[in-house]
mmCIF file of C-alpha atoms in Angstrom:
data_model
loop_
_atom_site.group_PDB
_atom_site.id
_atom_site.type_symbol
_atom_site.label_atom_id
_atom_site.label_comp_id
_atom_site.label_asym_id
_atom_site.label_seq_id
_atom_site.Cartn_x
_atom_site.Cartn_y
_atom_site.Cartn_z
ATOM 1 C CA MET A 1 -110.876 -133.021 -106.624
ATOM 2 C CA LYS A 2 -113.189 -135.591 -105.590
ATOM 3 C CA LEU A 3 -112.532 -138.459 -103.721
ATOM 4 C CA THR A 4 -114.981 -141.459 -102.672
ATOM 5 C CA ASN A 5 -114.764 -144.857 -100.031
ATOM 6 C CA ILE A 6 -111.818 -143.050 -98.742
ATOM 7 C CA LYS A 7 -110.133 -145.641 -95.806
ATOM 8 C CA PHE A 8 -107.113 -145.549 -93.462
ATOM 9 C CA LEU A 9 -104.250 -146.748 -94.377
ATOM 10 C CA ALA A 10 -101.601 -145.787 -92.132
ATOM 11 C CA LYS A 11 -99.748 -143.472 -90.025
ATOM 12 C CA GLY A 12 -96.735 -142.180 -89.992
ATOM 13 C CA HIS A 13 -93.979 -139.510 -88.535
ATOM 14 C CA ARG A 14 -95.254 -136.536 -90.427
ATOM 15 C CA SER A 15 -98.378 -137.272 -92.385
ATOM 16 C CA THR A 16 -101.712 -139.690 -92.447
ATOM 17 C CA VAL A 17 -102.148 -142.339 -95.605
ATOM 18 C CA TYR A 18 -105.674 -143.054 -96.893
ATOM 19 C CA THR A 19 -107.383 -145.024 -99.781
ATOM 20 C CA ALA A 20 -109.575 -143.387 -101.860
ATOM 21 C CA ARG A 21 -111.422 -143.781 -105.327
ATOM 22 C CA TYR A 22 -110.588 -141.221 -107.948
ATOM 23 C CA ASN A 23 -111.855 -141.305 -111.885
ATOM 24 C CA GLY A 24 -112.581 -145.147 -111.512
ATOM 25 C CA LYS A 25 -109.035 -145.864 -109.731
ATOM 26 C CA ILE A 26 -107.608 -146.637 -106.765
ATOM 27 C CA VAL A 27 -105.667 -143.652 -105.096
ATOM 28 C CA ALA A 28 -103.237 -143.115 -101.955
ATOM 29 C CA VAL A 29 -103.789 -139.991 -100.532
ATOM 30 C CA LYS A 30 -100.799 -138.485 -97.887
ATOM 31 C CA GLU A 31 -102.644 -136.031 -95.776
ATOM 32 C CA ARG A 32 -100.109 -133.815 -93.378
ATOM 33 C CA ARG A 33 -100.770 -133.820 -89.944
ATOM 34 C CA LYS A 34 -102.282 -130.994 -88.615
ATOM 35 C CA ASP A 35 -100.422 -130.440 -84.554
ATOM 36 C CA ILE A 36 -97.373 -130.354 -86.785
ATOM 37 C CA ASP A 37 -96.005 -127.929 -89.315
ATOM 38 C CA VAL A 38 -95.000 -130.468 -92.390
ATOM 39 C CA SER A 39 -96.831 -128.320 -95.004
ATOM 40 C CA GLN A 40 -93.039 -128.159 -96.686
ATOM 41 C CA HIS A 41 -92.596 -131.895 -96.915
ATOM 42 C CA ILE A 42 -95.603 -132.528 -98.409
ATOM 43 C CA LEU A 43 -94.549 -129.700 -101.264
ATOM 44 C CA ASN A 44 -91.338 -130.834 -101.599
ATOM 45 C CA GLU A 45 -92.671 -134.686 -102.137
ATOM 46 C CA GLY A 46 -95.110 -133.160 -105.158
ATOM 47 C CA ARG A 47 -92.443 -131.115 -106.967
ATOM 48 C CA ILE A 48 -89.823 -134.607 -107.020
ATOM 49 C CA LEU A 49 -92.440 -136.702 -107.356
ATOM 50 C CA LYS A 50 -93.406 -134.933 -110.589
ATOM 51 C CA ILE A 51 -89.890 -134.803 -112.121
ATOM 52 C CA LEU A 52 -89.808 -138.515 -111.296
ATOM 53 C CA ASN A 53 -92.744 -139.578 -113.162
ATOM 54 C CA LYS A 54 -91.406 -138.474 -116.139
ATOM 55 C CA HIS A 55 -89.075 -140.794 -116.168
ATOM 56 C CA ARG A 56 -91.320 -143.309 -114.726
ATOM 57 C CA ILE A 57 -89.913 -143.143 -111.184
ATOM 58 C CA GLY A 58 -92.321 -143.419 -108.092
ATOM 59 C CA PRO A 59 -96.362 -143.487 -107.905
ATOM 60 C CA LYS A 60 -97.760 -141.470 -110.665
ATOM 61 C CA LEU A 61 -98.888 -138.321 -108.953
ATOM 62 C CA TYR A 62 -102.551 -137.082 -109.763
ATOM 63 C CA TYR A 63 -102.446 -134.155 -107.673
ATOM 64 C CA TYR A 64 -100.587 -131.948 -104.860
ATOM 65 C CA ASP A 65 -101.005 -129.012 -102.437
ATOM 66 C CA LYS A 66 -99.048 -128.038 -99.287
ATOM 67 C CA ASP A 67 -102.209 -130.604 -97.168
ATOM 68 C CA LYS A 68 -102.046 -133.439 -99.100
ATOM 69 C CA LEU A 69 -100.800 -135.530 -102.370
ATOM 70 C CA VAL A 70 -102.760 -137.922 -104.168
ATOM 71 C CA MET A 71 -101.132 -140.730 -106.299
ATOM 72 C CA GLU A 72 -101.445 -144.120 -107.500
ATOM 73 C CA TYR A 73 -101.682 -146.655 -104.736
ATOM 74 C CA VAL A 74 -99.001 -149.165 -105.345
ATOM 75 C CA ASN A 75 -99.712 -152.608 -104.374
ATOM 76 C CA GLY A 76 -96.978 -155.168 -103.552
ATOM 77 C CA SER A 77 -94.286 -156.707 -101.485
ATOM 78 C CA ARG A 78 -91.791 -155.046 -99.816
ATOM 79 C CA ILE A 79 -88.223 -155.943 -101.265
ATOM 80 C CA LEU A 80 -87.167 -157.918 -98.354
ATOM 81 C CA ASP A 81 -90.564 -159.987 -98.328
ATOM 82 C CA TRP A 82 -90.148 -160.411 -102.082
ATOM 83 C CA ILE A 83 -86.623 -161.892 -101.680
ATOM 84 C CA GLU A 84 -87.713 -164.122 -99.515
ATOM 85 C CA LYS A 85 -90.385 -165.358 -101.767
ATOM 86 C CA ASN A 86 -88.233 -165.891 -104.696
ATOM 87 C CA LYS A 87 -85.508 -167.926 -104.717
ATOM 88 C CA SER A 88 -84.510 -167.295 -108.728
ATOM 89 C CA LYS A 89 -80.986 -165.585 -109.090
ATOM 90 C CA ALA A 90 -82.572 -164.361 -112.164
ATOM 91 C CA LYS A 91 -85.640 -162.339 -110.654
ATOM 92 C CA ILE A 92 -83.541 -161.034 -108.222
ATOM 93 C CA ARG A 93 -81.101 -160.043 -110.112
ATOM 94 C CA LYS A 94 -83.388 -157.990 -112.516
ATOM 95 C CA VAL A 95 -84.749 -156.571 -109.637
ATOM 96 C CA ILE A 96 -81.810 -155.261 -108.068
ATOM 97 C CA ILE A 97 -80.337 -153.511 -111.662
ATOM 98 C CA GLU A 98 -83.635 -152.123 -112.036
ATOM 99 C CA LEU A 99 -83.179 -150.375 -109.039
ATOM 100 C CA LEU A 100 -80.139 -149.415 -109.596
ATOM 101 C CA LYS A 101 -81.041 -148.151 -112.762
ATOM 102 C CA GLN A 102 -83.784 -145.741 -111.232
ATOM 103 C CA CYS A 103 -80.880 -144.640 -108.736
ATOM 104 C CA ARG A 104 -79.174 -144.146 -111.146
ATOM 105 C CA ILE A 105 -81.380 -141.714 -113.129
ATOM 106 C CA MET A 106 -82.077 -139.842 -109.815
ATOM 107 C CA ASP A 107 -78.172 -139.422 -109.201
ATOM 108 C CA LYS A 108 -77.971 -137.697 -112.653
ATOM 109 C CA LEU A 109 -81.265 -135.610 -111.792
ATOM 110 C CA GLY A 110 -79.455 -134.480 -109.387
ATOM 111 C CA ILE A 111 -82.236 -136.189 -106.195
ATOM 112 C CA GLU A 112 -80.914 -137.679 -103.483
ATOM 113 C CA LYS A 113 -84.109 -139.925 -101.722
ATOM 114 C CA MET A 114 -81.975 -139.727 -98.529
ATOM 115 C CA GLU A 115 -83.080 -143.628 -97.411
ATOM 116 C CA MET A 116 -81.672 -145.743 -100.052
ATOM 117 C CA HIS A 117 -79.443 -147.165 -97.515
ATOM 118 C CA LYS A 118 -82.453 -148.443 -95.359
ATOM 119 C CA PRO A 119 -85.257 -148.665 -98.372
ATOM 120 C CA VAL A 120 -87.080 -151.866 -96.610
ATOM 121 C CA LYS A 121 -90.266 -149.952 -96.866
ATOM 122 C CA HIS A 122 -89.460 -147.922 -99.747
ATOM 123 C CA VAL A 123 -89.604 -150.778 -102.483
ATOM 124 C CA ILE A 124 -92.737 -151.984 -103.507
ATOM 125 C CA ILE A 125 -92.532 -155.321 -105.867
ATOM 126 C CA GLY A 126 -95.373 -155.510 -107.706
ATOM 127 C CA LYS A 127 -97.175 -155.385 -111.533
ATOM 128 C CA ARG A 128 -93.702 -153.185 -111.460
ATOM 129 C CA ILE A 129 -90.563 -152.066 -109.146
ATOM 130 C CA THR A 130 -91.796 -149.087 -107.162
ATOM 131 C CA LEU A 131 -89.961 -146.404 -105.192
ATOM 132 C CA ILE A 132 -92.296 -144.735 -102.890
ATOM 133 C CA ASP A 133 -92.186 -141.698 -100.216
ATOM 134 C CA PHE A 134 -90.067 -138.811 -101.283
ATOM 135 C CA GLU A 135 -90.985 -136.271 -98.684
ATOM 136 C CA ARG A 136 -87.243 -136.060 -97.580
ATOM 137 C CA ALA A 137 -85.507 -136.545 -100.818
ATOM 138 C CA ARG A 138 -83.758 -133.329 -101.870
ATOM 139 C CA LYS A 139 -81.718 -131.526 -104.717
ATOM 140 C CA ARG A 140 -77.801 -132.253 -103.948
ATOM 141 C CA LYS A 141 -74.912 -132.031 -105.757
ATOM 142 C CA HIS A 142 -73.329 -135.217 -105.642
ATOM 143 C CA PRO A 143 -76.363 -137.630 -104.390
ATOM 144 C CA ARG A 144 -75.301 -141.373 -103.340
ATOM 145 C CA ASN A 145 -78.461 -143.151 -104.232
ATOM 146 C CA VAL A 146 -76.381 -145.550 -106.419
ATOM 147 C CA THR A 147 -73.826 -146.228 -103.525
ATOM 148 C CA GLN A 148 -76.519 -145.912 -100.811
ATOM 149 C CA LEU A 149 -78.652 -148.967 -102.477
ATOM 150 C CA CYS A 150 -75.445 -151.008 -103.364
ATOM 151 C CA GLN A 151 -74.601 -151.026 -99.253
ATOM 152 C CA PHE A 152 -78.072 -152.153 -98.576
ATOM 153 C CA PHE A 153 -77.549 -155.240 -100.794
ATOM 154 C CA PHE A 154 -74.277 -156.074 -99.663
ATOM 155 C CA ARG A 155 -75.638 -155.896 -96.514
ATOM 156 C CA ILE A 156 -78.234 -158.693 -97.416
ATOM 157 C CA LYS A 157 -76.159 -160.225 -99.202
ATOM 158 C CA VAL A 158 -77.334 -160.155 -102.532
ATOM 159 C CA MET A 159 -74.557 -158.694 -104.288
ATOM 160 C CA LYS A 160 -70.884 -159.023 -104.226
ATOM 161 C CA ARG A 161 -69.185 -156.185 -102.084
ATOM 162 C CA ASP A 162 -66.524 -154.528 -103.354
ATOM 163 C CA ILE A 163 -65.932 -151.292 -102.513
ATOM 164 C CA GLU A 164 -63.393 -149.800 -104.779
ATOM 165 C CA ILE A 165 -65.887 -150.026 -107.322
ATOM 166 C CA LEU A 166 -68.612 -147.902 -105.652
ATOM 167 C CA LYS A 167 -65.666 -145.134 -104.371
ATOM 168 C CA ARG A 168 -64.934 -145.000 -108.345
ATOM 169 C CA TYR A 169 -68.550 -144.248 -109.155
ATOM 170 C CA LYS A 170 -68.791 -141.976 -105.905
ATOM 171 C CA LYS A 171 -65.985 -139.571 -107.258
ATOM 172 C CA ASN A 172 -66.687 -139.958 -110.870
ATOM 173 C CA GLN A 173 -70.526 -140.739 -111.706
ATOM 174 C CA THR A 174 -70.533 -141.367 -115.207
ATOM 175 C CA ASP A 175 -72.139 -144.138 -117.290
ATOM 176 C CA LYS A 176 -68.660 -146.180 -117.388
ATOM 177 C CA ASN A 177 -68.323 -146.825 -114.090
ATOM 178 C CA PHE A 178 -72.093 -147.233 -113.321
ATOM 179 C CA ASN A 179 -72.223 -150.185 -115.496
ATOM 180 C CA VAL A 180 -69.699 -152.306 -114.005
ATOM 181 C CA ILE A 181 -71.840 -151.877 -111.440
ATOM 182 C CA VAL A 182 -74.820 -153.142 -112.896
ATOM 183 C CA ILE A 183 -72.972 -155.596 -115.593
ATOM 184 C CA ASP A 184 -74.282 -159.006 -116.297
ATOM 185 C CA ASN A 185 -73.794 -162.011 -118.935
ATOM 186 C CA ASN A 186 -75.965 -160.528 -121.361
ATOM 187 C CA SER A 187 -74.106 -157.312 -121.395
ATOM 188 C CA GLU A 188 -72.537 -155.837 -125.152
ATOM 189 C CA PRO A 189 -69.360 -156.548 -125.831
ATOM 190 C CA ASP A 190 -68.104 -152.720 -124.962
ATOM 191 C CA GLN A 191 -69.501 -153.681 -121.540
ATOM 192 C CA LYS A 192 -67.768 -157.143 -121.378
ATOM 193 C CA ALA A 193 -64.308 -155.076 -121.684
ATOM 194 C CA ILE A 194 -65.132 -152.503 -118.992
ATOM 195 C CA LEU A 195 -65.835 -155.411 -116.715
ATOM 196 C CA LYS A 196 -62.367 -157.184 -117.077
ATOM 197 C CA ASN A 197 -60.434 -154.259 -117.085
ATOM 198 C CA TYR A 198 -61.683 -153.617 -113.830
ATOM 199 C CA ARG A 199 -61.023 -157.686 -112.775
ATOM 200 C CA THR A 200 -58.420 -158.054 -110.669
ATOM 201 C CA GLU A 201 -57.392 -160.954 -108.158
ATOM 202 C CA GLU A 202 -57.844 -158.980 -104.513
ATOM 203 C CA THR A 203 -61.321 -158.003 -105.240
ATOM 204 C CA ASN A 204 -64.807 -159.550 -106.441
ATOM 205 C CA ILE A 205 -66.729 -157.534 -108.949
ATOM 206 C CA ILE A 206 -70.026 -156.437 -108.365
ATOM 207 C CA PHE A 207 -71.323 -159.292 -110.879
ATOM 208 C CA ILE A 208 -74.282 -161.635 -110.184
ATOM 209 C CA GLU A 209 -73.528 -164.503 -112.239
ATOM 210 C CA ASN A 210 -76.809 -165.939 -115.105
ATOM 211 C CA ASP A 211 -78.500 -168.798 -113.741
ATOM 212 C CA LYS A 212 -77.678 -172.042 -115.516
#
């Protein structure tokens, strides 16, 4: 493939990232470091992205081999920077729910991203909400994407803490148990009933109130 206007962007532990132009579009090129053998990480990320792109998760993949990945360049703000700039609870709630839904899809696909408990550099919010950097992702029988992301949201205090609901989901990863996590005031009546069934005096439901 022909890449033009190649510019250095960043250097990581396993790869160097450039921007370039491909077919008139700005793309990101992740190239493996030559001084260490990380070809399997590059190949793994390509395979994972190929699966996830079918579900509109991750940057669009254009090409990959053992030496490099060529994918959509994602422009936007990292999640903590975005939250600091946006004081609207409704907007923050929308982002939280979208990220949890993407994590739910990965759980159902049996793919664990491995870094959702600290996704500070792995969530870009721009025209859309995009998860990036899947080189450590792997297939797993019981992925922990949803539970890890909730733990992150607990720590930064944008989600009400309820460990019991996460335990239920972790033990039985059903749509019903997931809906309890993401439910809001716009939910369908049957989902509201689920929320009511889980509400107790002792616990705070993972639930972000709508703005008045």
